[in-house]
PDB file of C-alpha atoms in Angstrom:
ATOM      1  CA  UNK F  20      25.874 -32.727  -2.076  1.00 51.00           C
ATOM      2  CA  UNK F  21      24.432 -29.647  -0.433  1.00 56.00           C
ATOM      3  CA  UNK F  22      21.769 -28.079  -2.631  1.00 59.00           C
ATOM      4  CA  UNK F  23      22.741 -24.639  -3.878  1.00 61.00           C
ATOM      5  CA  UNK F  24      20.274 -21.834  -3.076  1.00 65.00           C
ATOM      6  CA  UNK F  25      18.246 -20.674  -6.039  1.00 75.00           C
ATOM      7  CA  UNK F  26      19.470 -17.482  -7.643  1.00 84.00           C
ATOM      8  CA  UNK F  27      17.181 -14.515  -7.019  1.00 92.00           C
ATOM      9  CA  UNK F  28      15.472 -13.040 -10.059  1.00 94.00           C
ATOM     10  CA  UNK F  29      15.855  -9.508 -11.351  1.00 97.00           C
ATOM     11  CA  UNK F  30      12.528  -7.865 -10.563  1.00 98.00           C
ATOM     12  CA  UNK F  31      10.857  -4.636 -11.631  1.00 98.00           C
ATOM     13  CA  UNK F  32       8.198  -3.919  -9.000  1.00 98.00           C
ATOM     14  CA  UNK F  33       5.480  -1.632 -10.376  1.00 98.00           C
ATOM     15  CA  UNK F  34       3.266  -0.181  -7.662  1.00 97.00           C
ATOM     16  CA  UNK F  35       0.858   2.746  -7.644  1.00 94.00           C
ATOM     17  CA  UNK F  36       1.936   3.870  -4.184  1.00 91.00           C
ATOM     18  CA  UNK F  37       2.857   7.555  -3.804  1.00 87.00           C
ATOM     19  CA  UNK F  38       5.843   7.557  -1.421  1.00 82.00           C
ATOM     20  CA  UNK F  39       6.608  11.271  -1.279  1.00 75.00           C
ATOM     21  CA  UNK F  40       4.348  12.040   1.683  1.00 71.00           C
ATOM     22  CA  UNK F  41       4.528   8.907   3.839  1.00 79.00           C
ATOM     23  CA  UNK F  42       6.664   5.923   4.804  1.00 85.00           C
ATOM     24  CA  UNK F  43       4.072   3.407   5.944  1.00 84.00           C
ATOM     25  CA  UNK F  44       4.315  -0.353   6.355  1.00 85.00           C
ATOM     26  CA  UNK F  45       3.942  -1.002   2.607  1.00 89.00           C
ATOM     27  CA  UNK F  46       6.654   1.499   1.696  1.00 92.00           C
ATOM     28  CA  UNK F  47       8.906  -0.003   4.359  1.00 92.00           C
ATOM     29  CA  UNK F  48       8.260  -3.530   3.113  1.00 93.00           C
ATOM     30  CA  UNK F  49       9.236  -2.548  -0.432  1.00 96.00           C
ATOM     31  CA  UNK F  50      12.430  -0.895   0.815  1.00 96.00           C
ATOM     32  CA  UNK F  51      13.367  -3.906   2.973  1.00 94.00           C
ATOM     33  CA  UNK F  52      12.751  -6.357   0.114  1.00 96.00           C
ATOM     34  CA  UNK F  53      14.876  -4.249  -2.256  1.00 98.00           C
ATOM     35  CA  UNK F  54      17.686  -4.228   0.292  1.00 97.00           C
ATOM     36  CA  UNK F  55      17.461  -7.988   0.923  1.00 96.00           C
ATOM     37  CA  UNK F  56      17.511  -8.738  -2.810  1.00 97.00           C
ATOM     38  CA  UNK F  57      20.687  -6.680  -3.159  1.00 96.00           C
ATOM     39  CA  UNK F  58      22.341  -8.403  -0.198  1.00 96.00           C
ATOM     40  CA  UNK F  59      21.564 -11.814  -1.689  1.00 95.00           C
ATOM     41  CA  UNK F  60      22.671 -11.192  -5.263  1.00 94.00           C
ATOM     42  CA  UNK F  61      19.341 -10.292  -6.841  1.00 96.00           C
ATOM     43  CA  UNK F  62      17.793  -7.059  -8.053  1.00 98.00           C
ATOM     44  CA  UNK F  63      14.472  -5.534  -6.982  1.00 98.00           C
ATOM     45  CA  UNK F  64      13.734  -2.122  -8.485  1.00 98.00           C
ATOM     46  CA  UNK F  65      10.617  -0.376  -7.133  1.00 98.00           C
ATOM     47  CA  UNK F  66       8.810   1.843  -9.635  1.00 98.00           C
ATOM     48  CA  UNK F  67       6.265   3.995  -7.813  1.00 97.00           C
ATOM     49  CA  UNK F  68       3.230   5.669  -9.343  1.00 95.00           C
ATOM     50  CA  UNK F  69       4.162   9.291  -8.642  1.00 92.00           C
ATOM     51  CA  UNK F  70       7.275  11.487  -8.234  1.00 92.00           C
ATOM     52  CA  UNK F  71       9.423  10.238  -5.379  1.00 92.00           C
ATOM     53  CA  UNK F  72      10.243  13.329  -3.387  1.00 88.00           C
ATOM     54  CA  UNK F  73      13.588  14.255  -1.885  1.00 91.00           C
ATOM     55  CA  UNK F  74      13.410  12.036   1.223  1.00 90.00           C
ATOM     56  CA  UNK F  75      12.529   8.860  -0.681  1.00 92.00           C
ATOM     57  CA  UNK F  76      15.220   9.486  -3.302  1.00 94.00           C
ATOM     58  CA  UNK F  77      17.814  10.080  -0.583  1.00 94.00           C
ATOM     59  CA  UNK F  78      16.747   6.992   1.373  1.00 95.00           C
ATOM     60  CA  UNK F  79      17.268   4.688  -1.605  1.00 97.00           C
ATOM     61  CA  UNK F  80      20.468   6.448  -2.667  1.00 97.00           C
ATOM     62  CA  UNK F  81      21.984   6.085   0.819  1.00 97.00           C
ATOM     63  CA  UNK F  82      21.257   2.346   0.699  1.00 97.00           C
ATOM     64  CA  UNK F  83      22.743   1.995  -2.796  1.00 97.00           C
ATOM     65  CA  UNK F  84      19.368   0.933  -4.203  1.00 98.00           C
ATOM     66  CA  UNK F  85      17.708   1.789  -7.499  1.00 97.00           C
ATOM     67  CA  UNK F  86      14.253   3.364  -7.556  1.00 97.00           C
ATOM     68  CA  UNK F  87      12.083   5.098 -10.143  1.00 97.00           C
ATOM     69  CA  UNK F  88       8.537   6.219 -10.894  1.00 97.00           C
ATOM     70  CA  UNK F  89       6.067   6.003 -13.796  1.00 97.00           C
ATOM     71  CA  UNK F  90       2.444   6.985 -14.265  1.00 94.00           C
ATOM     72  CA  UNK F  91       0.974   3.785 -15.694  1.00 96.00           C
ATOM     73  CA  UNK F  92      -2.681   4.787 -15.435  1.00 89.00           C
ATOM     74  CA  UNK F  93      -2.608   6.468 -18.835  1.00 90.00           C
ATOM     75  CA  UNK F  94      -1.366   4.682 -21.904  1.00 94.00           C
ATOM     76  CA  UNK F  95       1.299   6.662 -23.726  1.00 95.00           C
ATOM     77  CA  UNK F  96       4.118   5.832 -26.113  1.00 96.00           C
ATOM     78  CA  UNK F  97       6.598   7.808 -24.019  1.00 97.00           C
ATOM     79  CA  UNK F  98       5.736   5.881 -20.842  1.00 97.00           C
ATOM     80  CA  UNK F  99       5.942   2.559 -22.685  1.00 98.00           C
ATOM     81  CA  UNK F 100       9.371   3.560 -24.006  1.00 98.00           C
ATOM     82  CA  UNK F 101      10.569   4.459 -20.489  1.00 98.00           C
ATOM     83  CA  UNK F 102       9.230   1.174 -19.133  1.00 98.00           C
ATOM     84  CA  UNK F 103      11.046  -0.820 -21.807  1.00 98.00           C
ATOM     85  CA  UNK F 104      14.249   1.126 -21.144  1.00 98.00           C
ATOM     86  CA  UNK F 105      14.073   0.224 -17.442  1.00 98.00           C
ATOM     87  CA  UNK F 106      13.500  -3.439 -18.274  1.00 98.00           C
ATOM     88  CA  UNK F 107      16.449  -3.560 -20.679  1.00 97.00           C
ATOM     89  CA  UNK F 108      18.770  -1.419 -18.554  1.00 97.00           C
ATOM     90  CA  UNK F 109      18.316  -3.630 -15.479  1.00 97.00           C
ATOM     91  CA  UNK F 110      18.045  -6.921 -17.433  1.00 97.00           C
ATOM     92  CA  UNK F 111      14.706  -7.550 -15.750  1.00 98.00           C
ATOM     93  CA  UNK F 112      13.331 -11.099 -15.675  1.00 97.00           C
ATOM     94  CA  UNK F 113      10.142 -10.563 -13.647  1.00 98.00           C
ATOM     95  CA  UNK F 114       7.649  -7.685 -13.681  1.00 98.00           C
ATOM     96  CA  UNK F 115       5.511  -7.573 -10.544  1.00 98.00           C
ATOM     97  CA  UNK F 116       2.326  -5.457 -10.586  1.00 98.00           C
ATOM     98  CA  UNK F 117       0.686  -4.097  -7.421  1.00 95.00           C
ATOM     99  CA  UNK F 118      -2.295  -1.701  -7.168  1.00 92.00           C
ATOM    100  CA  UNK F 119      -2.887  -1.977 -10.917  1.00 94.00           C
ATOM    101  CA  UNK F 120      -5.769  -3.622 -12.737  1.00 92.00           C
ATOM    102  CA  UNK F 121      -4.965  -7.107 -14.060  1.00 92.00           C
ATOM    103  CA  UNK F 122      -6.523  -5.992 -17.360  1.00 91.00           C
ATOM    104  CA  UNK F 123      -3.660  -3.641 -18.059  1.00 91.00           C
ATOM    105  CA  UNK F 124      -2.636  -2.511 -21.570  1.00 94.00           C
ATOM    106  CA  UNK F 125       1.035  -2.362 -20.564  1.00 97.00           C
ATOM    107  CA  UNK F 126       0.965  -6.074 -19.684  1.00 96.00           C
ATOM    108  CA  UNK F 127      -0.252  -6.989 -23.160  1.00 93.00           C
ATOM    109  CA  UNK F 128       2.163  -4.598 -24.883  1.00 97.00           C
ATOM    110  CA  UNK F 129       5.075  -6.046 -22.910  1.00 97.00           C
ATOM    111  CA  UNK F 130       3.857  -9.518 -23.853  1.00 94.00           C
ATOM    112  CA  UNK F 131       4.383  -8.526 -27.493  1.00 95.00           C
ATOM    113  CA  UNK F 132       7.569  -6.482 -27.111  1.00 97.00           C
ATOM    114  CA  UNK F 133       9.286  -8.512 -24.362  1.00 96.00           C
ATOM    115  CA  UNK F 134       7.647 -11.959 -24.463  1.00 95.00           C
ATOM    116  CA  UNK F 135      10.316 -13.575 -22.284  1.00 95.00           C
ATOM    117  CA  UNK F 136       9.259 -11.641 -19.170  1.00 97.00           C
ATOM    118  CA  UNK F 137       7.396 -13.321 -16.324  1.00 97.00           C
ATOM    119  CA  UNK F 138       4.505 -11.316 -14.868  1.00 97.00           C
ATOM    120  CA  UNK F 139       3.350 -11.483 -11.256  1.00 97.00           C
ATOM    121  CA  UNK F 140       0.340  -9.709  -9.768  1.00 96.00           C
ATOM    122  CA  UNK F 141      -0.468  -8.747  -6.193  1.00 96.00           C
ATOM    123  CA  UNK F 142      -4.195  -8.347  -5.559  1.00 92.00           C
ATOM    124  CA  UNK F 143      -4.534  -5.610  -2.955  1.00 85.00           C
ATOM    125  CA  UNK F 144      -8.021  -4.582  -4.066  1.00 78.00           C
ATOM    126  CA  UNK F 145     -10.599  -4.025  -1.340  1.00 73.00           C
ATOM    127  CA  UNK F 146     -13.986  -5.631  -1.927  1.00 75.00           C
ATOM    128  CA  UNK F 147     -17.293  -4.057  -0.958  1.00 73.00           C
ATOM    129  CA  UNK F 148     -20.085  -6.347   0.213  1.00 72.00           C
ATOM    130  CA  UNK F 149     -22.167  -7.815  -1.280  1.00 76.00           C
ATOM    131  CA  UNK F 150     -19.640  -9.236  -3.708  1.00 76.00           C
ATOM    132  CA  UNK F 151     -20.344  -8.966  -7.415  1.00 80.00           C
ATOM    133  CA  UNK F 152     -21.348 -12.287  -9.015  1.00 83.00           C
ATOM    134  CA  UNK F 153     -18.502 -14.115 -10.792  1.00 82.00           C
ATOM    135  CA  UNK F 154     -18.201 -13.692 -14.569  1.00 83.00           C
ATOM    136  CA  UNK F 155     -19.965 -16.159 -16.836  1.00 88.00           C
ATOM    137  CA  UNK F 156     -19.945 -17.298 -20.441  1.00 89.00           C
ATOM    138  CA  UNK F 157     -17.684 -15.550 -22.960  1.00 92.00           C
ATOM    139  CA  UNK F 158     -16.500 -12.991 -20.401  1.00 89.00           C
ATOM    140  CA  UNK F 159     -15.335 -15.745 -18.068  1.00 90.00           C
ATOM    141  CA  UNK F 160     -13.593 -17.625 -20.886  1.00 91.00           C
ATOM    142  CA  UNK F 161     -11.756 -14.498 -22.091  1.00 90.00           C
ATOM    143  CA  UNK F 162     -10.583 -13.600 -18.590  1.00 89.00           C
ATOM    144  CA  UNK F 163      -9.307 -17.128 -18.032  1.00 90.00           C
ATOM    145  CA  UNK F 164      -7.228 -16.857 -21.200  1.00 89.00           C
ATOM    146  CA  UNK F 165      -5.925 -13.332 -20.486  1.00 89.00           C
ATOM    147  CA  UNK F 166      -5.059 -13.958 -16.840  1.00 92.00           C
ATOM    148  CA  UNK F 167      -2.894 -16.956 -17.685  1.00 91.00           C
ATOM    149  CA  UNK F 168      -0.294 -14.319 -18.604  1.00 93.00           C
ATOM    150  CA  UNK F 169       0.387 -13.941 -14.865  1.00 95.00           C
ATOM    151  CA  UNK F 170       2.752 -16.619 -13.588  1.00 95.00           C
ATOM    152  CA  UNK F 171       1.551 -16.055 -10.015  1.00 95.00           C
ATOM    153  CA  UNK F 172      -1.172 -14.019  -8.305  1.00 95.00           C
ATOM    154  CA  UNK F 173      -0.459 -13.083  -4.689  1.00 95.00           C
ATOM    155  CA  UNK F 174      -3.395 -12.209  -2.420  1.00 93.00           C
ATOM    156  CA  UNK F 175      -2.901 -10.045   0.658  1.00 89.00           C
ATOM    157  CA  UNK F 176      -5.445 -11.952   2.785  1.00 88.00           C
ATOM    158  CA  UNK F 177      -7.502 -15.137   2.997  1.00 89.00           C
ATOM    159  CA  UNK F 178     -10.571 -13.053   2.104  1.00 87.00           C
ATOM    160  CA  UNK F 179      -9.043 -11.766  -1.145  1.00 90.00           C
ATOM    161  CA  UNK F 180      -7.873 -15.273  -2.032  1.00 92.00           C
ATOM    162  CA  UNK F 181     -11.377 -16.691  -1.463  1.00 90.00           C
ATOM    163  CA  UNK F 182     -12.803 -13.960  -3.711  1.00 90.00           C
ATOM    164  CA  UNK F 183     -10.469 -14.922  -6.559  1.00 91.00           C
ATOM    165  CA  UNK F 184     -11.125 -18.637  -6.114  1.00 91.00           C
ATOM    166  CA  UNK F 185     -14.884 -17.993  -6.271  1.00 89.00           C
ATOM    167  CA  UNK F 186     -14.438 -16.167  -9.591  1.00 90.00           C
ATOM    168  CA  UNK F 187     -13.075 -19.414 -11.065  1.00 91.00           C
ATOM    169  CA  UNK F 188     -10.922 -17.566 -13.603  1.00 91.00           C
ATOM    170  CA  UNK F 189      -7.521 -17.773 -11.887  1.00 91.00           C
ATOM    171  CA  UNK F 190      -5.381 -20.915 -11.837  1.00 85.00           C
ATOM    172  CA  UNK F 191      -2.352 -19.613  -9.968  1.00 89.00           C
ATOM    173  CA  UNK F 192      -3.550 -17.989  -6.733  1.00 94.00           C
ATOM    174  CA  UNK F 193      -1.696 -17.981  -3.408  1.00 93.00           C
ATOM    175  CA  UNK F 194      -1.657 -15.909  -0.239  1.00 92.00           C
ATOM    176  CA  UNK F 195       1.190 -13.577   0.696  1.00 89.00           C
ATOM    177  CA  UNK F 196       0.349 -11.525   3.771  1.00 82.00           C
ATOM    178  CA  UNK F 197       2.260  -8.346   4.562  1.00 79.00           C
ATOM    179  CA  UNK F 198       4.605  -7.880   7.470  1.00 79.00           C
ATOM    180  CA  UNK F 199       4.792  -4.924   9.843  1.00 82.00           C
ATOM    181  CA  UNK F 200       7.952  -3.845  11.619  1.00 85.00           C
ATOM    182  CA  UNK F 201       6.635  -3.504  15.171  1.00 85.00           C
ATOM    183  CA  UNK F 202      10.055  -2.258  16.269  1.00 85.00           C
ATOM    184  CA  UNK F 203       9.165   1.113  14.730  1.00 84.00           C
ATOM    185  CA  UNK F 204       6.339   1.573  17.214  1.00 83.00           C
ATOM    186  CA  UNK F 205       8.016   0.542  20.451  1.00 87.00           C
ATOM    187  CA  UNK F 206       7.304   2.978  23.315  1.00 89.00           C
ATOM    188  CA  UNK F 207       9.799   5.823  23.751  1.00 94.00           C
ATOM    189  CA  UNK F 208       8.878   8.058  26.657  1.00 95.00           C
ATOM    190  CA  UNK F 209      10.747  11.157  25.454  1.00 96.00           C
ATOM    191  CA  UNK F 210       8.974  11.010  22.084  1.00 96.00           C
ATOM    192  CA  UNK F 211       5.630  10.471  23.793  1.00 96.00           C
ATOM    193  CA  UNK F 212       6.039  13.513  26.016  1.00 96.00           C
ATOM    194  CA  UNK F 213       7.352  15.747  23.207  1.00 97.00           C
ATOM    195  CA  UNK F 214       4.569  14.797  20.772  1.00 97.00           C
ATOM    196  CA  UNK F 215       1.787  15.195  23.338  1.00 97.00           C
ATOM    197  CA  UNK F 216       3.191  18.573  24.361  1.00 97.00           C
ATOM    198  CA  UNK F 217       3.340  19.696  20.727  1.00 96.00           C
ATOM    199  CA  UNK F 218      -0.291  18.674  20.240  1.00 96.00           C
ATOM    200  CA  UNK F 219      -1.429  20.321  23.466  1.00 94.00           C
ATOM    201  CA  UNK F 220      -2.348  17.076  25.238  1.00 95.00           C
ATOM    202  CA  UNK F 221      -1.429  16.434  28.867  1.00 91.00           C
ATOM    203  CA  UNK F 222      -3.803  14.276  30.916  1.00 93.00           C
ATOM    204  CA  UNK F 223      -6.331  13.617  28.142  1.00 96.00           C
ATOM    205  CA  UNK F 224      -6.802  10.102  26.765  1.00 98.00           C
ATOM    206  CA  UNK F 225      -5.563  10.261  23.150  1.00 98.00           C
ATOM    207  CA  UNK F 226      -7.117   7.957  20.538  1.00 98.00           C
ATOM    208  CA  UNK F 227      -5.286   7.570  17.202  1.00 98.00           C
ATOM    209  CA  UNK F 228      -6.780   6.814  13.774  1.00 97.00           C
ATOM    210  CA  UNK F 229      -4.373   6.345  10.828  1.00 94.00           C
ATOM    211  CA  UNK F 230      -5.639   5.588   7.323  1.00 90.00           C
ATOM    212  CA  UNK F 231      -6.386   6.681   3.805  1.00 88.00           C
ATOM    213  CA  UNK F 232      -9.639   8.459   4.621  1.00 92.00           C
ATOM    214  CA  UNK F 233     -12.167   6.735   2.412  1.00 89.00           C
ATOM    215  CA  UNK F 234     -15.666   5.583   3.214  1.00 86.00           C
ATOM    216  CA  UNK F 235     -14.818   2.008   4.143  1.00 86.00           C
ATOM    217  CA  UNK F 236     -11.964   2.934   6.506  1.00 91.00           C
ATOM    218  CA  UNK F 237     -14.414   4.138   9.162  1.00 92.00           C
ATOM    219  CA  UNK F 238     -13.092   7.575  10.143  1.00 95.00           C
ATOM    220  CA  UNK F 239     -16.716   8.666  10.584  1.00 96.00           C
ATOM    221  CA  UNK F 240     -17.251   5.746  12.979  1.00 96.00           C
ATOM    222  CA  UNK F 241     -14.348   6.946  15.124  1.00 96.00           C
ATOM    223  CA  UNK F 242     -15.729  10.510  15.189  1.00 97.00           C
ATOM    224  CA  UNK F 243     -19.255   9.349  16.109  1.00 97.00           C
ATOM    225  CA  UNK F 244     -17.839   7.130  18.855  1.00 97.00           C
ATOM    226  CA  UNK F 245     -15.899  10.075  20.268  1.00 97.00           C
ATOM    227  CA  UNK F 246     -19.171  11.980  20.722  1.00 97.00           C
ATOM    228  CA  UNK F 247     -20.300   9.224  23.124  1.00 97.00           C
ATOM    229  CA  UNK F 248     -17.162   9.463  25.261  1.00 97.00           C
ATOM    230  CA  UNK F 249     -16.177  11.891  28.049  1.00 96.00           C
ATOM    231  CA  UNK F 250     -14.598  15.238  27.152  1.00 95.00           C
ATOM    232  CA  UNK F 251     -11.271  13.948  28.474  1.00 96.00           C
ATOM    233  CA  UNK F 252     -10.943  11.749  25.356  1.00 98.00           C
ATOM    234  CA  UNK F 253      -9.459  13.294  22.184  1.00 98.00           C
ATOM    235  CA  UNK F 254      -9.044  11.894  18.671  1.00 98.00           C
ATOM    236  CA  UNK F 255      -6.064  12.332  16.345  1.00 98.00           C
ATOM    237  CA  UNK F 256      -6.803  11.655  12.669  1.00 97.00           C
ATOM    238  CA  UNK F 257      -3.674  11.022  10.584  1.00 96.00           C
ATOM    239  CA  UNK F 258      -4.199  10.720   6.836  1.00 92.00           C
ATOM    240  CA  UNK F 259      -5.915  12.251   3.844  1.00 92.00           C
ATOM    241  CA  UNK F 260      -8.421  11.070   1.279  1.00 90.00           C
ATOM    242  CA  UNK F 261     -11.700  11.521  -0.521  1.00 93.00           C
ATOM    243  CA  UNK F 262     -13.831  11.493   2.657  1.00 94.00           C
ATOM    244  CA  UNK F 263     -11.746  13.982   4.657  1.00 95.00           C
ATOM    245  CA  UNK F 264     -14.056  16.941   4.009  1.00 96.00           C
ATOM    246  CA  UNK F 265     -17.181  15.042   5.058  1.00 97.00           C
ATOM    247  CA  UNK F 266     -15.465  13.740   8.213  1.00 97.00           C
ATOM    248  CA  UNK F 267     -14.433  17.294   9.098  1.00 96.00           C
ATOM    249  CA  UNK F 268     -18.025  18.429   8.582  1.00 97.00           C
ATOM    250  CA  UNK F 269     -19.282  15.600  10.785  1.00 96.00           C
ATOM    251  CA  UNK F 270     -16.860  16.634  13.528  1.00 97.00           C
ATOM    252  CA  UNK F 271     -18.190  20.188  13.340  1.00 96.00           C
ATOM    253  CA  UNK F 272     -21.830  19.072  13.346  1.00 96.00           C
ATOM    254  CA  UNK F 273     -21.204  17.018  16.496  1.00 97.00           C
ATOM    255  CA  UNK F 274     -19.419  20.009  18.088  1.00 96.00           C
ATOM    256  CA  UNK F 275     -16.185  18.054  18.444  1.00 95.00           C
ATOM    257  CA  UNK F 276     -13.835  20.584  16.824  1.00 85.00           C
ATOM    258  CA  UNK F 277     -11.862  21.048  20.031  1.00 89.00           C
ATOM    259  CA  UNK F 278     -11.440  17.305  20.548  1.00 96.00           C
ATOM    260  CA  UNK F 279     -10.585  16.117  17.018  1.00 97.00           C
ATOM    261  CA  UNK F 280      -7.221  16.993  15.470  1.00 97.00           C
ATOM    262  CA  UNK F 281      -6.833  16.431  11.724  1.00 97.00           C
ATOM    263  CA  UNK F 282      -3.095  16.004  11.195  1.00 96.00           C
ATOM    264  CA  UNK F 283      -2.972  15.202   7.464  1.00 94.00           C
ATOM    265  CA  UNK F 284      -0.531  12.788   5.850  1.00 90.00           C
ATOM    266  CA  UNK F 285       2.592  12.158   7.905  1.00 91.00           C
ATOM    267  CA  UNK F 286       5.688  10.540   6.427  1.00 87.00           C
ATOM    268  CA  UNK F 287       6.426   8.904   9.793  1.00 88.00           C
ATOM    269  CA  UNK F 288       3.554   7.896  12.065  1.00 91.00           C
ATOM    270  CA  UNK F 289       5.765   6.477  14.831  1.00 93.00           C
ATOM    271  CA  UNK F 290       5.658   9.582  17.075  1.00 95.00           C
ATOM    272  CA  UNK F 291       1.847   9.549  17.019  1.00 96.00           C
ATOM    273  CA  UNK F 292       1.734   5.820  17.769  1.00 94.00           C
ATOM    274  CA  UNK F 293       4.124   6.339  20.666  1.00 95.00           C
ATOM    275  CA  UNK F 294       2.194   9.327  22.007  1.00 96.00           C
ATOM    276  CA  UNK F 295      -1.353   7.944  21.797  1.00 96.00           C
ATOM    277  CA  UNK F 296      -3.057   5.893  24.495  1.00 96.00           C
ATOM    278  CA  UNK F 297      -5.169   3.860  22.092  1.00 95.00           C
ATOM    279  CA  UNK F 298      -5.179   2.987  18.376  1.00 94.00           C
ATOM    280  CA  UNK F 299      -8.499   2.362  16.602  1.00 95.00           C
ATOM    281  CA  UNK F 300      -9.105   0.632  13.271  1.00 91.00           C
ATOM    282  CA  UNK F 301     -12.849   0.684  12.489  1.00 90.00           C
ATOM    283  CA  UNK F 302     -12.230  -0.333   8.872  1.00 83.00           C
ATOM    284  CA  UNK F 303     -14.649  -2.700   7.146  1.00 75.00           C
ATOM    285  CA  UNK F 304     -11.644  -4.885   6.256  1.00 68.00           C
ATOM    286  CA  UNK F 305      -9.776  -4.705   9.581  1.00 54.00           C
TER     287      UNK F 305
END
């Protein structure tokens, strides 16, 4: 007899992404997975960490998909009540956590109030070298006990997986790398010309940097490198973050104001990808 495909679970996907101002590869992946679950008889409800915005709400509504948001960084009775309502309303079987600490009060409260739930965790946390030493003694023993609550821990890279294995407190680690829809960035000449014209670029060589502008993403490296290049090279910086002010100041100090364009967060980065001549990623993590 032909083996029947396993039924897809009903999943509540809790992620601290803020989708109102961008639709990057992670946001697209979540949307695609939700759609594929629906098409194959399952349920995958994304719950973002901030208000959704009109475009995100419309996108999910047009696809007939459910979506919500909760601020899970602060413990409150009202938020716990809303979380439980979502779980019961959608008959959720699996809660998947991403961009949240594994030591999370909501996990332990749900373990008491909804003990039948399975919990999954994606570890998307960036590590700064040198790595902190692994826990020892009582701390290690307690973490081993607590983290058994997660049925599976998914790591976004070999590096993250090695870090968790070295800690010797996880028994259920595997790798699950992200996909990128390269179709979104295929060259379109009309878009290239229109975007370059809008940004005042004709024959210049345009370099593109796209990231959450934090120290380890290397925006300052891109700006310093630009200072070593001919005046015909310009840099477009797409994104926002804690280091934006200092990167702007660096650009001014190097007298690059006319060659660096800070474009802020963009919901769709495709036009900039299609218009640039080169993409740079000087991040510590690649």
